[in-house]
């Protein structure tokens, strides 16, 4: 099955700085790559996704890039705010499943 | 709208006991899923139901059974709990398939097996 690796596992940034989280995947057939944000005590919530026919997608302060040749995709958060502190998960699609990375705990220091 | 509702939120079991986790969604979604979340391992799919009346195994189905009671409800049963099943369980739903659209998650059920 698909193997998704996510780095780093923890990330601390100063408020206003940018944060980047990177993921790699193994199955070249994967064509859908969502990112989920999980706040403490809550379920994950979709924040942005990208499909394989697109190289980049942006939504306000959040952007995702995809390199299908290298099989990696990244989440970029600009102008970070304290409310961005959470655990972020990348995922890659399989036939009937989403394969999740192991998560990145982002802490934004005021 | 409540979205996806899971019960119970917390449960402690002894090894060998059985229990059922309940999940209901009010978004008229076709597909429903059960995931488990363990430290350092992300979320792993246990079972899913692509539509009412169908269920299929995910990555880690051993030790679990599911029932898609109707379009709204999808339950997860542990027949004989083991310490390895200590985890946080999430139910999710989606209008389309898991690899084509947004998953909506419940708030989780934390299960401890002693």
Tab-separated table of C-alpha atoms in Angstrom:
chain	number	residue	atom	x	y	z
A	1	UNK	CA	0.000	0.000	0.000
A	2	UNK	CA	0.836	3.673	0.017
A	3	UNK	CA	3.512	4.941	2.399
A	4	UNK	CA	3.389	8.591	3.413
A	5	UNK	CA	6.266	10.160	5.314
A	6	UNK	CA	5.915	13.562	6.965
A	7	UNK	CA	8.561	15.924	8.324
A	8	UNK	CA	9.226	17.514	10.707
A	9	UNK	CA	7.350	15.910	13.588
A	10	UNK	CA	7.479	19.160	15.572
A	11	UNK	CA	7.932	22.744	14.424
A	12	UNK	CA	8.120	25.952	16.418
A	13	UNK	CA	8.001	29.354	14.734
A	14	UNK	CA	7.686	32.943	15.852
A	15	UNK	CA	4.378	34.638	15.154
A	16	UNK	CA	4.503	36.219	11.718
A	17	UNK	CA	7.108	33.789	10.358
A	18	UNK	CA	6.402	31.112	7.748
A	19	UNK	CA	6.053	27.388	8.397
A	20	UNK	CA	6.697	24.589	5.915
A	21	UNK	CA	5.737	20.937	6.328
A	22	UNK	CA	6.863	18.332	3.812
A	23	UNK	CA	5.495	14.936	2.817
A	24	UNK	CA	6.597	12.205	0.459
A	25	UNK	CA	4.527	9.332	-0.897
A	26	UNK	CA	5.366	6.068	-2.588
A	27	UNK	CA	2.461	5.173	-4.904
A	28	UNK	CA	2.646	6.985	-8.238
A	29	UNK	CA	-1.073	6.237	-8.765
A	30	UNK	CA	-2.059	8.598	-5.907
A	31	UNK	CA	-3.868	11.599	-7.327
A	32	UNK	CA	-5.436	13.427	-4.386
A	33	UNK	CA	-3.452	15.076	-1.565
A	34	UNK	CA	-5.369	16.746	1.287
A	35	UNK	CA	-4.038	18.453	4.399
A	36	UNK	CA	-5.891	18.258	7.705
A	37	UNK	CA	-5.533	20.370	10.845
A	38	UNK	CA	-6.286	18.853	14.236
A	39	UNK	CA	-6.766	21.025	17.276
A	40	UNK	CA	-6.517	19.588	20.781
A	41	UNK	CA	-9.447	17.356	21.612
A	42	UNK	CA	-11.016	17.720	18.166
A	43	UNK	CA	-11.221	15.680	15.017
A	44	UNK	CA	-9.102	16.578	11.974
A	45	UNK	CA	-10.476	19.255	9.669
A	46	UNK	CA	-9.610	19.740	6.004
A	47	UNK	CA	-7.736	22.971	5.353
A	48	UNK	CA	-6.600	22.576	1.753
A	49	UNK	CA	-6.226	19.883	-0.884
A	50	UNK	CA	-4.583	19.466	-4.266
A	51	UNK	CA	-5.081	17.094	-7.145
A	52	UNK	CA	-2.412	15.620	-9.366
A	53	UNK	CA	-3.204	17.802	-12.372
A	54	UNK	CA	-2.245	20.942	-10.425
A	55	UNK	CA	1.210	21.978	-9.199
A	56	UNK	CA	0.209	24.597	-6.655
A	57	UNK	CA	-2.889	25.843	-4.862
A	58	UNK	CA	-3.295	28.786	-2.554
A	59	UNK	CA	-5.972	29.842	-0.090
A	60	UNK	CA	-5.189	33.075	1.753
A	61	UNK	CA	-2.185	32.332	4.030
A	62	UNK	CA	-2.049	28.637	3.149
A	63	UNK	CA	-0.531	27.098	0.033
A	64	UNK	CA	0.250	23.578	-1.081
A	65	UNK	CA	2.725	22.519	-3.751
A	66	UNK	CA	2.952	19.153	-5.480
A	67	UNK	CA	5.835	17.596	-7.377
A	68	UNK	CA	4.538	14.392	-8.916
A	69	UNK	CA	7.860	13.451	-10.454
A	70	UNK	CA	9.600	13.527	-7.094
A	71	UNK	CA	6.500	12.276	-5.258
A	72	UNK	CA	6.475	14.997	-2.667
A	73	UNK	CA	4.112	17.753	-1.583
A	74	UNK	CA	4.376	20.547	0.934
A	75	UNK	CA	2.202	22.817	3.052
A	76	UNK	CA	3.222	26.449	3.416
A	77	UNK	CA	1.689	28.745	6.029
A	78	UNK	CA	2.685	32.398	5.831
A	79	UNK	CA	2.294	35.110	8.482
A	80	UNK	CA	1.648	32.498	11.166
A	81	UNK	CA	-0.705	33.337	14.022
A	82	UNK	CA	-1.164	31.689	17.442
A	83	UNK	CA	-4.399	30.079	16.232
A	84	UNK	CA	-2.361	28.153	13.641
A	85	UNK	CA	-0.918	26.083	16.519
A	86	UNK	CA	-2.200	22.537	15.991
A	87	UNK	CA	-1.208	19.149	14.566
A	88	UNK	CA	-1.162	19.006	10.768
A	89	UNK	CA	-1.547	15.797	8.757
A	90	UNK	CA	-0.842	15.250	5.093
A	91	UNK	CA	-2.504	12.399	3.226
A	92	UNK	CA	-2.325	10.675	-0.142
A	93	UNK	CA	-5.122	8.791	-1.850
A	94	UNK	CA	-5.265	5.065	-2.437
A	95	UNK	CA	-7.956	3.017	-4.146
A	96	UNK	CA	-10.454	3.293	-1.292
A	97	UNK	CA	-8.419	4.917	1.417
A	98	UNK	CA	-6.519	7.981	2.452
A	99	UNK	CA	-3.058	7.220	3.796
A	100	UNK	CA	-2.051	9.735	6.430
A	101	UNK	CA	1.344	10.971	7.476
A	102	UNK	CA	2.339	10.796	11.132
A	103	UNK	CA	1.604	14.467	11.806
A	104	UNK	CA	3.480	17.692	12.555
A	105	UNK	CA	2.873	19.569	15.787
A	106	UNK	CA	3.146	23.262	14.931
A	107	UNK	CA	3.606	25.760	17.740
A	108	UNK	CA	3.406	29.465	16.969
A	109	UNK	CA	5.131	31.517	19.641
A	110	UNK	CA	3.526	34.929	20.255
B	1	UNK	CA	-26.167	20.925	12.131
B	2	UNK	CA	-24.277	18.642	14.497
B	3	UNK	CA	-22.132	17.093	11.728
B	4	UNK	CA	-20.622	13.790	12.881
B	5	UNK	CA	-21.495	12.702	16.420
B	6	UNK	CA	-19.675	9.900	18.247
B	7	UNK	CA	-20.518	8.218	21.522
B	8	UNK	CA	-19.090	7.573	24.005
B	9	UNK	CA	-16.269	10.130	24.203
B	10	UNK	CA	-14.342	8.108	26.780
B	11	UNK	CA	-14.426	4.432	27.737
B	12	UNK	CA	-12.299	2.140	29.877
B	13	UNK	CA	-12.559	-1.600	29.284
B	14	UNK	CA	-10.943	-4.682	30.725
B	15	UNK	CA	-9.272	-7.173	28.402
B	16	UNK	CA	-11.896	-9.453	26.893
B	17	UNK	CA	-14.850	-7.105	27.346
B	18	UNK	CA	-16.908	-6.003	24.384
B	19	UNK	CA	-18.296	-2.638	23.412
B	20	UNK	CA	-19.777	-0.702	20.512
B	21	UNK	CA	-18.828	2.788	19.389
B	22	UNK	CA	-21.712	4.662	17.840
B	23	UNK	CA	-21.505	7.219	15.048
B	24	UNK	CA	-24.185	9.293	13.365
B	25	UNK	CA	-23.999	11.994	10.686
B	26	UNK	CA	-26.678	14.471	9.672
B	27	UNK	CA	-25.178	15.642	6.364
B	28	UNK	CA	-26.859	12.982	4.200
B	29	UNK	CA	-23.435	11.633	3.216
B	30	UNK	CA	-23.154	8.349	1.383
B	31	UNK	CA	-19.812	7.169	2.771
B	32	UNK	CA	-18.756	6.621	6.364
B	33	UNK	CA	-15.441	5.514	7.917
B	34	UNK	CA	-13.829	4.417	11.137
B	35	UNK	CA	-10.201	5.398	11.809
B	36	UNK	CA	-7.932	4.847	14.761
B	37	UNK	CA	-5.262	7.321	15.793
B	38	UNK	CA	-2.174	6.213	17.673
B	39	UNK	CA	0.833	8.315	18.710
B	40	UNK	CA	3.427	8.493	15.957
B	41	UNK	CA	1.257	6.559	13.491
B	42	UNK	CA	-1.224	9.039	12.114
B	43	UNK	CA	-4.734	7.856	11.272
B	44	UNK	CA	-5.355	4.357	9.951
B	45	UNK	CA	-8.554	3.158	8.333
B	46	UNK	CA	-10.292	0.281	10.124
B	47	UNK	CA	-13.466	-0.157	8.058
B	48	UNK	CA	-15.500	1.911	5.691
B	49	UNK	CA	-18.951	1.911	4.143
B	50	UNK	CA	-19.172	3.384	0.656
B	51	UNK	CA	-22.964	3.379	0.760
B	52	UNK	CA	-25.850	2.135	2.852
B	53	UNK	CA	-25.796	-1.650	2.935
B	54	UNK	CA	-22.100	-2.101	2.149
B	55	UNK	CA	-19.007	-2.360	4.346
B	56	UNK	CA	-15.364	-3.084	3.506
B	57	UNK	CA	-12.120	-3.638	5.359
B	58	UNK	CA	-9.492	-0.944	5.593
B	59	UNK	CA	-5.842	-1.178	6.649
B	60	UNK	CA	-6.328	-2.531	10.190
B	61	UNK	CA	-9.648	-4.446	10.460
B	62	UNK	CA	-8.575	-7.329	12.730
B	63	UNK	CA	-10.460	-7.418	16.020
B	64	UNK	CA	-13.283	-5.151	14.823
B	65	UNK	CA	-16.690	-5.461	13.229
B	66	UNK	CA	-18.942	-2.768	11.804
B	67	UNK	CA	-22.587	-2.246	10.981
B	68	UNK	CA	-24.041	0.351	8.630
B	69	UNK	CA	-27.406	0.554	10.356
B	70	UNK	CA	-28.869	3.067	7.914
B	71	UNK	CA	-27.585	6.021	5.905
B	72	UNK	CA	-26.970	8.072	9.061
B	73	UNK	CA	-25.411	5.538	11.411
B	74	UNK	CA	-22.229	3.440	11.328
B	75	UNK	CA	-21.152	1.520	14.430
B	76	UNK	CA	-17.837	-0.106	15.346
B	77	UNK	CA	-17.791	-3.147	17.625
B	78	UNK	CA	-14.946	-4.657	19.597
B	79	UNK	CA	-15.985	-8.217	20.449
B	80	UNK	CA	-13.095	-9.051	22.795
B	81	UNK	CA	-11.033	-5.977	23.602
B	82	UNK	CA	-7.243	-6.205	23.792
B	83	UNK	CA	-4.708	-3.688	25.161
B	84	UNK	CA	-3.478	-3.157	21.577
B	85	UNK	CA	-6.871	-1.600	20.839
B	86	UNK	CA	-6.205	1.269	23.228
B	87	UNK	CA	-6.502	4.237	20.895
B	88	UNK	CA	-8.527	7.253	19.886
B	89	UNK	CA	-11.216	6.290	17.383
B	90	UNK	CA	-12.613	8.709	14.829
B	91	UNK	CA	-15.691	8.328	12.723
B	92	UNK	CA	-15.855	10.302	9.486
B	93	UNK	CA	-18.216	10.791	6.586
B	94	UNK	CA	-18.007	12.091	3.041
B	95	UNK	CA	-20.417	12.739	0.214
B	96	UNK	CA	-18.176	11.037	-2.333
B	97	UNK	CA	-15.339	8.551	-1.957
B	98	UNK	CA	-12.533	9.010	0.531
B	99	UNK	CA	-10.024	9.860	-2.165
B	100	UNK	CA	-12.104	12.428	-3.995
B	101	UNK	CA	-13.492	14.808	-1.411
B	102	UNK	CA	-13.520	16.200	2.090
B	103	UNK	CA	-13.800	13.916	5.086
B	104	UNK	CA	-15.813	15.285	8.009
B	105	UNK	CA	-14.611	13.867	11.323
B	106	UNK	CA	-16.284	13.483	14.673
B	107	UNK	CA	-14.534	14.590	17.856
B	108	UNK	CA	-13.223	11.135	18.680
B	109	UNK	CA	-13.731	8.395	21.247
B	110	UNK	CA	-10.831	7.666	23.566
B	111	UNK	CA	-10.716	3.980	24.473
B	112	UNK	CA	-8.441	2.451	27.089
B	113	UNK	CA	-8.177	-1.330	27.437
B	114	UNK	CA	-6.584	-2.521	30.670
